[in-house]
CHARMM-style PDB file with segment names, atoms N, HN, CA, C and O in Angstrom:
ATOM      1  N   UNK     1      62.960  85.758 179.837  1.00  0.00      PROA
ATOM      2  CA  UNK     1      61.970  86.246 178.905  1.00  0.00      PROA
ATOM      3  C   UNK     1      62.603  86.990 177.836  1.00  0.00      PROA
ATOM      4  O   UNK     1      63.532  87.748 178.115  1.00  0.00      PROA
ATOM      5  N   UNK     2      62.159  86.843 176.520  1.00  0.00      PROA
ATOM      6  HN  UNK     2      61.404  86.227 176.294  1.00  0.00      PROA
ATOM      7  CA  UNK     2      62.857  87.494 175.378  1.00  0.00      PROA
ATOM      8  C   UNK     2      61.925  88.534 174.945  1.00  0.00      PROA
ATOM      9  O   UNK     2      60.707  88.351 174.939  1.00  0.00      PROA
ATOM     10  N   UNK     3      62.515  89.685 174.564  1.00  0.00      PROA
ATOM     11  HN  UNK     3      63.504  89.834 174.569  1.00  0.00      PROA
ATOM     12  CA  UNK     3      61.682  90.856 174.118  1.00  0.00      PROA
ATOM     13  C   UNK     3      61.785  90.722 172.540  1.00  0.00      PROA
ATOM     14  O   UNK     3      62.843  90.757 171.913  1.00  0.00      PROA
ATOM     15  N   UNK     4      60.516  90.562 171.997  1.00  0.00      PROA
ATOM     16  HN  UNK     4      59.656  90.533 172.507  1.00  0.00      PROA
ATOM     17  CA  UNK     4      60.473  90.546 170.444  1.00  0.00      PROA
ATOM     18  C   UNK     4      59.797  91.807 169.974  1.00  0.00      PROA
ATOM     19  O   UNK     4      58.818  92.248 170.576  1.00  0.00      PROA
ATOM     20  N   UNK     5      60.293  92.385 168.923  1.00  0.00      PROA
ATOM     21  HN  UNK     5      61.088  92.027 168.434  1.00  0.00      PROA
ATOM     22  CA  UNK     5      59.730  93.568 168.324  1.00  0.00      PROA
ATOM     23  C   UNK     5      58.721  93.101 167.263  1.00  0.00      PROA
ATOM     24  O   UNK     5      59.005  92.288 166.384  1.00  0.00      PROA
ATOM     25  N   UNK     6      57.495  93.692 167.421  1.00  0.00      PROA
ATOM     26  HN  UNK     6      57.264  94.353 168.136  1.00  0.00      PROA
ATOM     27  CA  UNK     6      56.436  93.407 166.421  1.00  0.00      PROA
ATOM     28  C   UNK     6      56.701  94.245 165.160  1.00  0.00      PROA
ATOM     29  O   UNK     6      57.208  95.364 165.244  1.00  0.00      PROA
ATOM     30  N   UNK     7      56.348  93.683 163.984  1.00  0.00      PROA
ATOM     31  HN  UNK     7      55.936  92.774 163.916  1.00  0.00      PROA
ATOM     32  CA  UNK     7      56.401  94.486 162.775  1.00  0.00      PROA
ATOM     33  C   UNK     7      55.559  95.661 162.711  1.00  0.00      PROA
ATOM     34  O   UNK     7      54.510  95.702 163.355  1.00  0.00      PROA
ATOM     35  N   UNK     8      55.921  96.570 162.018  1.00  0.00      PROA
ATOM     36  HN  UNK     8      56.773  96.537 161.495  1.00  0.00      PROA
ATOM     37  CA  UNK     8      55.047  97.831 161.787  1.00  0.00      PROA
ATOM     38  C   UNK     8      54.297  97.777 160.552  1.00  0.00      PROA
ATOM     39  O   UNK     8      54.746  97.135 159.602  1.00  0.00      PROA
ATOM     40  N   UNK     9      53.145  98.419 160.475  1.00  0.00      PROA
ATOM     41  HN  UNK     9      52.780  98.940 161.247  1.00  0.00      PROA
ATOM     42  CA  UNK     9      52.410  98.486 159.202  1.00  0.00      PROA
ATOM     43  C   UNK     9      52.451 100.073 158.922  1.00  0.00      PROA
ATOM     44  O   UNK     9      52.139 100.898 159.781  1.00  0.00      PROA
ATOM     45  N   UNK    10      52.853 100.388 157.679  1.00  0.00      PROA
ATOM     46  HN  UNK    10      53.106  99.718 156.981  1.00  0.00      PROA
ATOM     47  CA  UNK    10      53.068 101.715 157.259  1.00  0.00      PROA
ATOM     48  C   UNK    10      52.320 101.928 155.929  1.00  0.00      PROA
ATOM     49  O   UNK    10      52.057 100.949 155.230  1.00  0.00      PROA
ATOM     50  N   UNK    11      51.979 103.131 155.568  1.00  0.00      PROA
ATOM     51  HN  UNK    11      52.192 103.926 156.136  1.00  0.00      PROA
ATOM     52  CA  UNK    11      51.434 103.567 154.320  1.00  0.00      PROA
ATOM     53  C   UNK    11      52.301 104.680 153.605  1.00  0.00      PROA
ATOM     54  O   UNK    11      52.887 105.567 154.225  1.00  0.00      PROA
ATOM     55  N   UNK    12      52.315 104.544 152.333  1.00  0.00      PROA
ATOM     56  HN  UNK    12      51.839 103.824 151.829  1.00  0.00      PROA
ATOM     57  CA  UNK    12      53.093 105.574 151.617  1.00  0.00      PROA
ATOM     58  C   UNK    12      53.156 105.356 150.169  1.00  0.00      PROA
ATOM     59  O   UNK    12      52.400 104.550 149.626  1.00  0.00      PROA
ATOM     60  N   UNK    13      54.076 106.080 149.483  1.00  0.00      PROA
ATOM     61  HN  UNK    13      54.689 106.734 149.924  1.00  0.00      PROA
ATOM     62  CA  UNK    13      54.312 105.725 148.029  1.00  0.00      PROA
ATOM     63  C   UNK    13      55.627 105.053 147.762  1.00  0.00      PROA
ATOM     64  O   UNK    13      56.711 105.459 148.180  1.00  0.00      PROA
ATOM     65  N   UNK    14      55.429 103.988 147.029  1.00  0.00      PROA
ATOM     66  HN  UNK    14      54.548 103.658 146.689  1.00  0.00      PROA
ATOM     67  CA  UNK    14      56.687 103.165 146.767  1.00  0.00      PROA
ATOM     68  C   UNK    14      57.410 103.854 145.601  1.00  0.00      PROA
ATOM     69  O   UNK    14      56.780 104.205 144.603  1.00  0.00      PROA
ATOM     70  N   UNK    15      58.735 104.048 145.726  1.00  0.00      PROA
ATOM     71  HN  UNK    15      59.247 103.763 146.536  1.00  0.00      PROA
ATOM     72  CA  UNK    15      59.555 104.622 144.726  1.00  0.00      PROA
ATOM     73  C   UNK    15      60.715 103.614 144.329  1.00  0.00      PROA
ATOM     74  O   UNK    15      61.262 102.923 145.188  1.00  0.00      PROA
ATOM     75  N   UNK    16      61.024 103.570 143.138  1.00  0.00      PROA
ATOM     76  HN  UNK    16      60.579 104.132 142.441  1.00  0.00      PROA
ATOM     77  CA  UNK    16      62.226 102.724 142.675  1.00  0.00      PROA
ATOM     78  C   UNK    16      63.351 103.754 142.328  1.00  0.00      PROA
ATOM     79  O   UNK    16      63.163 104.764 141.649  1.00  0.00      PROA
ATOM     80  N   UNK    17      64.516 103.383 142.867  1.00  0.00      PROA
ATOM     81  HN  UNK    17      64.669 102.563 143.418  1.00  0.00      PROA
ATOM     82  CA  UNK    17      65.795 104.168 142.695  1.00  0.00      PROA
ATOM     83  C   UNK    17      66.803 103.238 142.038  1.00  0.00      PROA
ATOM     84  O   UNK    17      66.569 102.041 141.871  1.00  0.00      PROA
ATOM     85  N   UNK    18      67.919 103.827 141.677  1.00  0.00      PROA
ATOM     86  HN  UNK    18      68.109 104.799 141.813  1.00  0.00      PROA
ATOM     87  CA  UNK    18      68.974 103.091 141.152  1.00  0.00      PROA
ATOM     88  C   UNK    18      69.620 102.037 142.168  1.00  0.00      PROA
ATOM     89  O   UNK    18      70.286 101.072 141.794  1.00  0.00      PROA
ATOM     90  N   UNK    19      69.362 102.320 143.383  1.00  0.00      PROA
ATOM     91  HN  UNK    19      68.821 103.105 143.687  1.00  0.00      PROA
ATOM     92  CA  UNK    19      69.897 101.589 144.462  1.00  0.00      PROA
ATOM     93  C   UNK    19      68.862 100.604 145.205  1.00  0.00      PROA
ATOM     94  O   UNK    19      69.215  99.946 146.184  1.00  0.00      PROA
ATOM     95  N   UNK    20      67.646 100.551 144.708  1.00  0.00      PROA
ATOM     96  HN  UNK    20      67.359 101.085 143.913  1.00  0.00      PROA
ATOM     97  CA  UNK    20      66.623  99.770 145.285  1.00  0.00      PROA
ATOM     98  C   UNK    20      65.301 100.533 145.442  1.00  0.00      PROA
ATOM     99  O   UNK    20      64.995 101.448 144.677  1.00  0.00      PROA
ATOM    100  N   UNK    21      64.526 100.125 146.464  1.00  0.00      PROA
ATOM    101  HN  UNK    21      64.775  99.382 147.086  1.00  0.00      PROA
ATOM    102  CA  UNK    21      63.291 100.772 146.781  1.00  0.00      PROA
ATOM    103  C   UNK    21      63.249 101.647 147.920  1.00  0.00      PROA
ATOM    104  O   UNK    21      64.073 101.515 148.825  1.00  0.00      PROA
ATOM    105  N   UNK    22      62.334 102.549 147.950  1.00  0.00      PROA
ATOM    106  HN  UNK    22      61.665 102.656 147.214  1.00  0.00      PROA
ATOM    107  CA  UNK    22      62.115 103.404 149.131  1.00  0.00      PROA
ATOM    108  C   UNK    22      60.578 103.627 149.284  1.00  0.00      PROA
ATOM    109  O   UNK    22      59.782 103.539 148.350  1.00  0.00      PROA
ATOM    110  N   UNK    23      60.252 103.934 150.608  1.00  0.00      PROA
ATOM    111  HN  UNK    23      60.899 104.005 151.367  1.00  0.00      PROA
ATOM    112  CA  UNK    23      58.861 104.217 150.817  1.00  0.00      PROA
ATOM    113  C   UNK    23      58.871 105.626 151.358  1.00  0.00      PROA
ATOM    114  O   UNK    23      59.660 105.964 152.241  1.00  0.00      PROA
ATOM    115  N   UNK    24      57.930 106.497 150.787  1.00  0.00      PROA
ATOM    116  HN  UNK    24      57.289 106.222 150.070  1.00  0.00      PROA
ATOM    117  CA  UNK    24      57.808 107.875 151.190  1.00  0.00      PROA
ATOM    118  C   UNK    24      56.373 107.936 151.922  1.00  0.00      PROA
ATOM    119  O   UNK    24      55.322 107.748 151.309  1.00  0.00      PROA
ATOM    120  N   UNK    25      56.440 108.201 153.214  1.00  0.00      PROA
ATOM    121  HN  UNK    25      57.294 108.354 153.711  1.00  0.00      PROA
ATOM    122  CA  UNK    25      55.224 108.276 153.988  1.00  0.00      PROA
ATOM    123  C   UNK    25      54.704 109.626 154.023  1.00  0.00      PROA
ATOM    124  O   UNK    25      55.405 110.596 153.735  1.00  0.00      PROA
ATOM    125  N   UNK    26      53.507 109.709 154.364  1.00  0.00      PROA
ATOM    126  HN  UNK    26      52.937 108.921 154.597  1.00  0.00      PROA
ATOM    127  CA  UNK    26      52.702 111.053 154.399  1.00  0.00      PROA
ATOM    128  C   UNK    26      53.338 112.098 155.304  1.00  0.00      PROA
ATOM    129  O   UNK    26      53.187 113.302 155.098  1.00  0.00      PROA
ATOM    130  N   UNK    27      54.029 111.624 156.278  1.00  0.00      PROA
ATOM    131  HN  UNK    27      54.152 110.646 156.446  1.00  0.00      PROA
ATOM    132  CA  UNK    27      54.612 112.551 157.255  1.00  0.00      PROA
ATOM    133  C   UNK    27      56.018 112.990 156.737  1.00  0.00      PROA
ATOM    134  O   UNK    27      56.720 113.689 157.467  1.00  0.00      PROA
ATOM    135  N   UNK    28      56.420 112.634 155.594  1.00  0.00      PROA
ATOM    136  HN  UNK    28      55.849 112.066 155.001  1.00  0.00      PROA
ATOM    137  CA  UNK    28      57.701 113.096 154.933  1.00  0.00      PROA
ATOM    138  C   UNK    28      58.833 112.170 155.177  1.00  0.00      PROA
ATOM    139  O   UNK    28      59.918 112.430 154.655  1.00  0.00      PROA
ATOM    140  N   UNK    29      58.690 111.100 155.928  1.00  0.00      PROA
ATOM    141  HN  UNK    29      57.809 110.889 156.352  1.00  0.00      PROA
ATOM    142  CA  UNK    29      59.702 110.119 156.189  1.00  0.00      PROA
ATOM    143  C   UNK    29      60.027 109.381 154.979  1.00  0.00      PROA
ATOM    144  O   UNK    29      59.134 109.026 154.209  1.00  0.00      PROA
ATOM    145  N   UNK    30      61.252 109.130 154.768  1.00  0.00      PROA
ATOM    146  HN  UNK    30      61.977 109.419 155.393  1.00  0.00      PROA
ATOM    147  CA  UNK    30      61.757 108.256 153.693  1.00  0.00      PROA
ATOM    148  C   UNK    30      62.419 106.970 154.289  1.00  0.00      PROA
ATOM    149  O   UNK    30      63.312 107.019 155.135  1.00  0.00      PROA
ATOM    150  N   UNK    31      61.948 105.916 153.818  1.00  0.00      PROA
ATOM    151  HN  UNK    31      61.223 105.876 153.131  1.00  0.00      PROA
ATOM    152  CA  UNK    31      62.499 104.583 154.330  1.00  0.00      PROA
ATOM    153  C   UNK    31      63.143 103.826 153.179  1.00  0.00      PROA
ATOM    154  O   UNK    31      62.581 103.797 152.084  1.00  0.00      PROA
ATOM    155  N   UNK    32      64.353 103.185 153.398  1.00  0.00      PROA
ATOM    156  HN  UNK    32      64.810 103.208 154.288  1.00  0.00      PROA
ATOM    157  CA  UNK    32      64.874 102.315 152.501  1.00  0.00      PROA
ATOM    158  C   UNK    32      64.231 100.933 152.698  1.00  0.00      PROA
ATOM    159  O   UNK    32      64.061 100.470 153.826  1.00  0.00      PROA
ATOM    160  N   UNK    33      63.878 100.286 151.579  1.00  0.00      PROA
ATOM    161  HN  UNK    33      64.016 100.662 150.662  1.00  0.00      PROA
ATOM    162  CA  UNK    33      63.043  99.042 151.649  1.00  0.00      PROA
ATOM    163  C   UNK    33      64.010  97.832 151.267  1.00  0.00      PROA
ATOM    164  O   UNK    33      64.523  97.784 150.149  1.00  0.00      PROA
ATOM    165  N   UNK    34      64.222  96.929 152.163  1.00  0.00      PROA
ATOM    166  HN  UNK    34      63.805  96.968 153.071  1.00  0.00      PROA
ATOM    167  CA  UNK    34      64.955  95.752 151.920  1.00  0.00      PROA
ATOM    168  C   UNK    34      64.216  94.604 152.354  1.00  0.00      PROA
ATOM    169  O   UNK    34      63.298  94.724 153.165  1.00  0.00      PROA
ATOM    170  N   UNK    35      64.589  93.379 151.819  1.00  0.00      PROA
ATOM    171  HN  UNK    35      65.334  93.282 151.160  1.00  0.00      PROA
ATOM    172  CA  UNK    35      63.859  92.136 152.132  1.00  0.00      PROA
ATOM    173  C   UNK    35      63.093  91.620 150.908  1.00  0.00      PROA
ATOM    174  O   UNK    35      63.637  91.432 149.820  1.00  0.00      PROA
ATOM    175  N   UNK    36      61.794  91.404 151.159  1.00  0.00      PROA
ATOM    176  HN  UNK    36      61.353  91.557 152.043  1.00  0.00      PROA
ATOM    177  CA  UNK    36      61.025  90.844 149.988  1.00  0.00      PROA
ATOM    178  C   UNK    36      61.058  91.976 148.873  1.00  0.00      PROA
ATOM    179  O   UNK    36      61.119  93.162 149.198  1.00  0.00      PROA
ATOM    180  N   UNK    37      61.017  91.580 147.596  1.00  0.00      PROA
ATOM    181  HN  UNK    37      60.967  90.617 147.332  1.00  0.00      PROA
ATOM    182  CA  UNK    37      61.101  92.462 146.526  1.00  0.00      PROA
ATOM    183  C   UNK    37      59.659  92.833 146.105  1.00  0.00      PROA
ATOM    184  O   UNK    37      58.830  91.950 145.886  1.00  0.00      PROA
ATOM    185  N   UNK    38      59.375  94.128 145.996  1.00  0.00      PROA
ATOM    186  HN  UNK    38      60.048  94.846 146.174  1.00  0.00      PROA
ATOM    187  CA  UNK    38      58.040  94.557 145.742  1.00  0.00      PROA
ATOM    188  C   UNK    38      57.780  94.264 144.140  1.00  0.00      PROA
ATOM    189  O   UNK    38      58.711  94.207 143.336  1.00  0.00      PROA
ATOM    190  N   UNK    39      56.505  94.100 143.807  1.00  0.00      PROA
ATOM    191  HN  UNK    39      55.749  94.146 144.459  1.00  0.00      PROA
ATOM    192  CA  UNK    39      56.181  93.958 142.454  1.00  0.00      PROA
ATOM    193  C   UNK    39      56.297  95.231 141.820  1.00  0.00      PROA
ATOM    194  O   UNK    39      56.006  96.248 142.451  1.00  0.00      PROA
ATOM    195  N   UNK    40      56.729  95.287 140.529  1.00  0.00      PROA
ATOM    196  HN  UNK    40      56.965  94.461 140.017  1.00  0.00      PROA
ATOM    197  CA  UNK    40      56.993  96.480 139.666  1.00  0.00      PROA
ATOM    198  C   UNK    40      55.775  97.303 139.561  1.00  0.00      PROA
ATOM    199  O   UNK    40      55.874  98.528 139.478  1.00  0.00      PROA
ATOM    200  N   UNK    41      54.526  96.653 139.559  1.00  0.00      PROA
ATOM    201  HN  UNK    41      54.445  95.659 139.627  1.00  0.00      PROA
ATOM    202  CA  UNK    41      53.281  97.377 139.333  1.00  0.00      PROA
ATOM    203  C   UNK    41      52.950  98.255 140.515  1.00  0.00      PROA
ATOM    204  O   UNK    41      52.065  99.107 140.430  1.00  0.00      PROA
ATOM    205  N   UNK    42      53.629  98.066 141.586  1.00  0.00      PROA
ATOM    206  HN  UNK    42      54.348  97.374 141.655  1.00  0.00      PROA
ATOM    207  CA  UNK    42      53.314  98.979 142.857  1.00  0.00      PROA
ATOM    208  C   UNK    42      54.170 100.208 142.825  1.00  0.00      PROA
ATOM    209  O   UNK    42      53.918 101.123 143.608  1.00  0.00      PROA
ATOM    210  N   UNK    43      55.151 100.294 141.987  1.00  0.00      PROA
ATOM    211  HN  UNK    43      55.356  99.550 141.351  1.00  0.00      PROA
ATOM    212  CA  UNK    43      56.041 101.473 141.979  1.00  0.00      PROA
ATOM    213  C   UNK    43      55.284 102.744 141.687  1.00  0.00      PROA
ATOM    214  O   UNK    43      54.536 102.722 140.710  1.00  0.00      PROA
ATOM    215  N   UNK    44      55.368 103.787 142.359  1.00  0.00      PROA
ATOM    216  HN  UNK    44      55.975 103.805 143.153  1.00  0.00      PROA
ATOM    217  CA  UNK    44      54.756 105.138 142.315  1.00  0.00      PROA
ATOM    218  C   UNK    44      53.327 105.011 142.594  1.00  0.00      PROA
ATOM    219  O   UNK    44      52.546 105.814 142.083  1.00  0.00      PROA
ATOM    220  N   UNK    45      52.916 104.076 143.357  1.00  0.00      PROA
ATOM    221  HN  UNK    45      53.550 103.424 143.772  1.00  0.00      PROA
ATOM    222  CA  UNK    45      51.505 103.934 143.885  1.00  0.00      PROA
ATOM    223  C   UNK    45      51.452 103.964 145.364  1.00  0.00      PROA
ATOM    224  O   UNK    45      52.455 103.731 146.039  1.00  0.00      PROA
ATOM    225  N   UNK    46      50.365 104.231 145.851  1.00  0.00      PROA
ATOM    226  HN  UNK    46      49.550 104.421 145.303  1.00  0.00      PROA
ATOM    227  CA  UNK    46      50.075 104.135 147.335  1.00  0.00      PROA
ATOM    228  C   UNK    46      50.058 102.710 147.781  1.00  0.00      PROA
ATOM    229  O   UNK    46      49.331 101.885 147.228  1.00  0.00      PROA
ATOM    230  N   UNK    47      50.809 102.426 148.725  1.00  0.00      PROA
ATOM    231  HN  UNK    47      51.399 103.096 149.175  1.00  0.00      PROA
ATOM    232  CA  UNK    47      50.914 101.040 149.198  1.00  0.00      PROA
ATOM    233  C   UNK    47      50.841 101.030 150.761  1.00  0.00      PROA
ATOM    234  O   UNK    47      50.985 102.044 151.443  1.00  0.00      PROA
ATOM    235  N   UNK    48      50.587  99.703 151.286  1.00  0.00      PROA
ATOM    236  HN  UNK    48      50.470  98.879 150.731  1.00  0.00      PROA
ATOM    237  CA  UNK    48      50.698  99.454 152.579  1.00  0.00      PROA
ATOM    238  C   UNK    48      51.784  98.390 152.719  1.00  0.00      PROA
ATOM    239  O   UNK    48      51.857  97.445 151.933  1.00  0.00      PROA
ATOM    240  N   UNK    49      52.665  98.573 153.787  1.00  0.00      PROA
ATOM    241  HN  UNK    49      52.606  99.340 154.426  1.00  0.00      PROA
ATOM    242  CA  UNK    49      53.644  97.565 154.016  1.00  0.00      PROA
ATOM    243  C   UNK    49      53.672  97.086 155.365  1.00  0.00      PROA
ATOM    244  O   UNK    49      53.257  97.793 156.284  1.00  0.00      PROA
ATOM    245  N   UNK    50      54.155  95.874 155.560  1.00  0.00      PROA
ATOM    246  HN  UNK    50      54.491  95.300 154.814  1.00  0.00      PROA
ATOM    247  CA  UNK    50      54.352  95.359 156.940  1.00  0.00      PROA
ATOM    248  C   UNK    50      55.883  95.022 156.980  1.00  0.00      PROA
ATOM    249  O   UNK    50      56.375  94.280 156.130  1.00  0.00      PROA
ATOM    250  N   UNK    51      56.569  95.541 157.909  1.00  0.00      PROA
ATOM    251  HN  UNK    51      56.170  96.144 158.600  1.00  0.00      PROA
ATOM    252  CA  UNK    51      58.018  95.399 157.984  1.00  0.00      PROA
ATOM    253  C   UNK    51      58.539  95.704 159.421  1.00  0.00      PROA
ATOM    254  O   UNK    51      57.906  96.341 160.262  1.00  0.00      PROA
ATOM    255  N   UNK    52      59.837  95.139 159.597  1.00  0.00      PROA
ATOM    256  HN  UNK    52      60.351  94.621 158.914  1.00  0.00      PROA
ATOM    257  CA  UNK    52      60.459  95.407 160.790  1.00  0.00      PROA
ATOM    258  C   UNK    52      61.262  96.773 160.656  1.00  0.00      PROA
ATOM    259  O   UNK    52      61.886  97.013 159.623  1.00  0.00      PROA
ATOM    260  N   UNK    53      61.236  97.551 161.591  1.00  0.00      PROA
ATOM    261  HN  UNK    53      60.729  97.356 162.430  1.00  0.00      PROA
ATOM    262  CA  UNK    53      62.160  98.766 161.446  1.00  0.00      PROA
ATOM    263  C   UNK    53      63.430  98.484 162.053  1.00  0.00      PROA
ATOM    264  O   UNK    53      63.619  98.385 163.266  1.00  0.00      PROA
ATOM    265  N   UNK    54      64.372  98.349 161.066  1.00  0.00      PROA
ATOM    266  HN  UNK    54      64.219  98.429 160.081  1.00  0.00      PROA
ATOM    267  CA  UNK    54      65.721  97.891 161.557  1.00  0.00      PROA
ATOM    268  C   UNK    54      66.581  99.017 161.987  1.00  0.00      PROA
ATOM    269  O   UNK    54      67.424  98.788 162.854  1.00  0.00      PROA
ATOM    270  N   UNK    55      66.463 100.311 161.445  1.00  0.00      PROA
ATOM    271  HN  UNK    55      65.778 100.498 160.740  1.00  0.00      PROA
ATOM    272  CA  UNK    55      67.121 101.407 161.783  1.00  0.00      PROA
ATOM    273  C   UNK    55      66.142 102.582 161.610  1.00  0.00      PROA
ATOM    274  O   UNK    55      64.970 102.377 161.295  1.00  0.00      PROA
ATOM    275  N   UNK    56      66.605 103.736 161.806  1.00  0.00      PROA
ATOM    276  HN  UNK    56      67.557 103.902 162.062  1.00  0.00      PROA
ATOM    277  CA  UNK    56      65.745 105.003 161.607  1.00  0.00      PROA
ATOM    278  C   UNK    56      65.371 105.268 160.272  1.00  0.00      PROA
ATOM    279  O   UNK    56      64.487 106.087 160.023  1.00  0.00      PROA
ATOM    280  N   UNK    57      66.056 104.553 159.265  1.00  0.00      PROA
ATOM    281  HN  UNK    57      66.774 103.887 159.467  1.00  0.00      PROA
ATOM    282  CA  UNK    57      65.642 104.768 157.878  1.00  0.00      PROA
ATOM    283  C   UNK    57      65.588 103.445 157.006  1.00  0.00      PROA
ATOM    284  O   UNK    57      65.569 103.477 155.775  1.00  0.00      PROA
ATOM    285  N   UNK    58      65.564 102.247 157.773  1.00  0.00      PROA
ATOM    286  HN  UNK    58      65.579 102.221 158.773  1.00  0.00      PROA
ATOM    287  CA  UNK    58      65.623 100.931 157.073  1.00  0.00      PROA
ATOM    288  C   UNK    58      64.440 100.124 157.504  1.00  0.00      PROA
ATOM    289  O   UNK    58      64.146  99.990 158.692  1.00  0.00      PROA
ATOM    290  N   UNK    59      63.765  99.588 156.517  1.00  0.00      PROA
ATOM    291  HN  UNK    59      64.004  99.697 155.552  1.00  0.00      PROA
ATOM    292  CA  UNK    59      62.611  98.675 156.773  1.00  0.00      PROA
ATOM    293  C   UNK    59      63.028  97.295 156.134  1.00  0.00      PROA
ATOM    294  O   UNK    59      63.435  97.220 154.975  1.00  0.00      PROA
ATOM    295  N   UNK    60      62.904  96.250 156.939  1.00  0.00      PROA
ATOM    296  HN  UNK    60      62.573  96.310 157.881  1.00  0.00      PROA
ATOM    297  CA  UNK    60      63.015  94.958 156.476  1.00  0.00      PROA
ATOM    298  C   UNK    60      61.582  94.384 156.140  1.00  0.00      PROA
ATOM    299  O   UNK    60      60.862  93.880 157.002  1.00  0.00      PROA
ATOM    300  N   UNK    61      61.268  94.492 154.945  1.00  0.00      PROA
ATOM    301  HN  UNK    61      61.852  94.901 154.245  1.00  0.00      PROA
ATOM    302  CA  UNK    61      59.923  94.084 154.369  1.00  0.00      PROA
ATOM    303  C   UNK    61      59.557  92.677 154.535  1.00  0.00      PROA
ATOM    304  O   UNK    61      60.342  91.755 154.310  1.00  0.00      PROA
ATOM    305  N   UNK    62      58.349  92.528 154.935  1.00  0.00      PROA
ATOM    306  HN  UNK    62      57.712  93.276 155.118  1.00  0.00      PROA
ATOM    307  CA  UNK    62      57.685  91.314 155.099  1.00  0.00      PROA
ATOM    308  C   UNK    62      56.686  91.042 154.054  1.00  0.00      PROA
ATOM    309  O   UNK    62      56.691  89.959 153.469  1.00  0.00      PROA
ATOM    310  N   UNK    63      55.766  92.030 153.766  1.00  0.00      PROA
ATOM    311  HN  UNK    63      55.761  92.910 154.241  1.00  0.00      PROA
ATOM    312  CA  UNK    63      54.876  92.132 152.646  1.00  0.00      PROA
ATOM    313  C   UNK    63      54.502  93.516 152.320  1.00  0.00      PROA
ATOM    314  O   UNK    63      54.675  94.466 153.085  1.00  0.00      PROA
ATOM    315  N   UNK    64      53.973  93.585 151.135  1.00  0.00      PROA
ATOM    316  HN  UNK    64      53.832  92.814 150.514  1.00  0.00      PROA
ATOM    317  CA  UNK    64      53.507  94.777 150.542  1.00  0.00      PROA
ATOM    318  C   UNK    64      52.383  94.678 149.576  1.00  0.00      PROA
ATOM    319  O   UNK    64      52.348  93.767 148.749  1.00  0.00      PROA
ATOM    320  N   UNK    65      51.367  95.685 149.668  1.00  0.00      PROA
ATOM    321  HN  UNK    65      51.395  96.424 150.340  1.00  0.00      PROA
ATOM    322  CA  UNK    65      50.230  95.597 148.818  1.00  0.00      PROA
ATOM    323  C   UNK    65      49.733  96.804 148.531  1.00  0.00      PROA
ATOM    324  O   UNK    65      50.129  97.734 149.234  1.00  0.00      PROA
ATOM    325  N   UNK    66      48.780  97.081 147.471  1.00  0.00      PROA
ATOM    326  HN  UNK    66      48.458  96.326 146.901  1.00  0.00      PROA
ATOM    327  CA  UNK    66      48.160  98.323 147.134  1.00  0.00      PROA
ATOM    328  C   UNK    66      47.272  98.939 148.261  1.00  0.00      PROA
ATOM    329  O   UNK    66      46.489  98.193 148.849  1.00  0.00      PROA
ATOM    330  N   UNK    67      47.345 100.149 148.565  1.00  0.00      PROA
ATOM    331  HN  UNK    67      47.981 100.754 148.087  1.00  0.00      PROA
ATOM    332  CA  UNK    67      46.599 100.740 149.600  1.00  0.00      PROA
ATOM    333  C   UNK    67      45.153 100.929 149.266  1.00  0.00      PROA
ATOM    334  O   UNK    67      44.325 101.056 150.168  1.00  0.00      PROA
ATOM    335  N   UNK    68      44.805 100.953 147.945  1.00  0.00      PROA
ATOM    336  HN  UNK    68      45.477 100.850 147.212  1.00  0.00      PROA
ATOM    337  CA  UNK    68      43.381 101.166 147.484  1.00  0.00      PROA
ATOM    338  C   UNK    68      42.564  99.928 147.780  1.00  0.00      PROA
ATOM    339  OT1 UNK    68      41.370  99.891 147.482  1.00  0.00      PROA
TER     340      UNK     68
END
């Protein structure tokens, strides 16, 4: 039997940095976002993401959309 990890759904503010994107969640956690490239119009907005948690600070993004 293989153990598969399900993706997580998180909410927060998407930020653009010189090195890529990050997600700032309401609890103060900051995630690096890799994988699918978010649309520029989502930067500095409240978003919902579905992603695999690869490390304590890295998300492998599957999809992203506005939280409103």
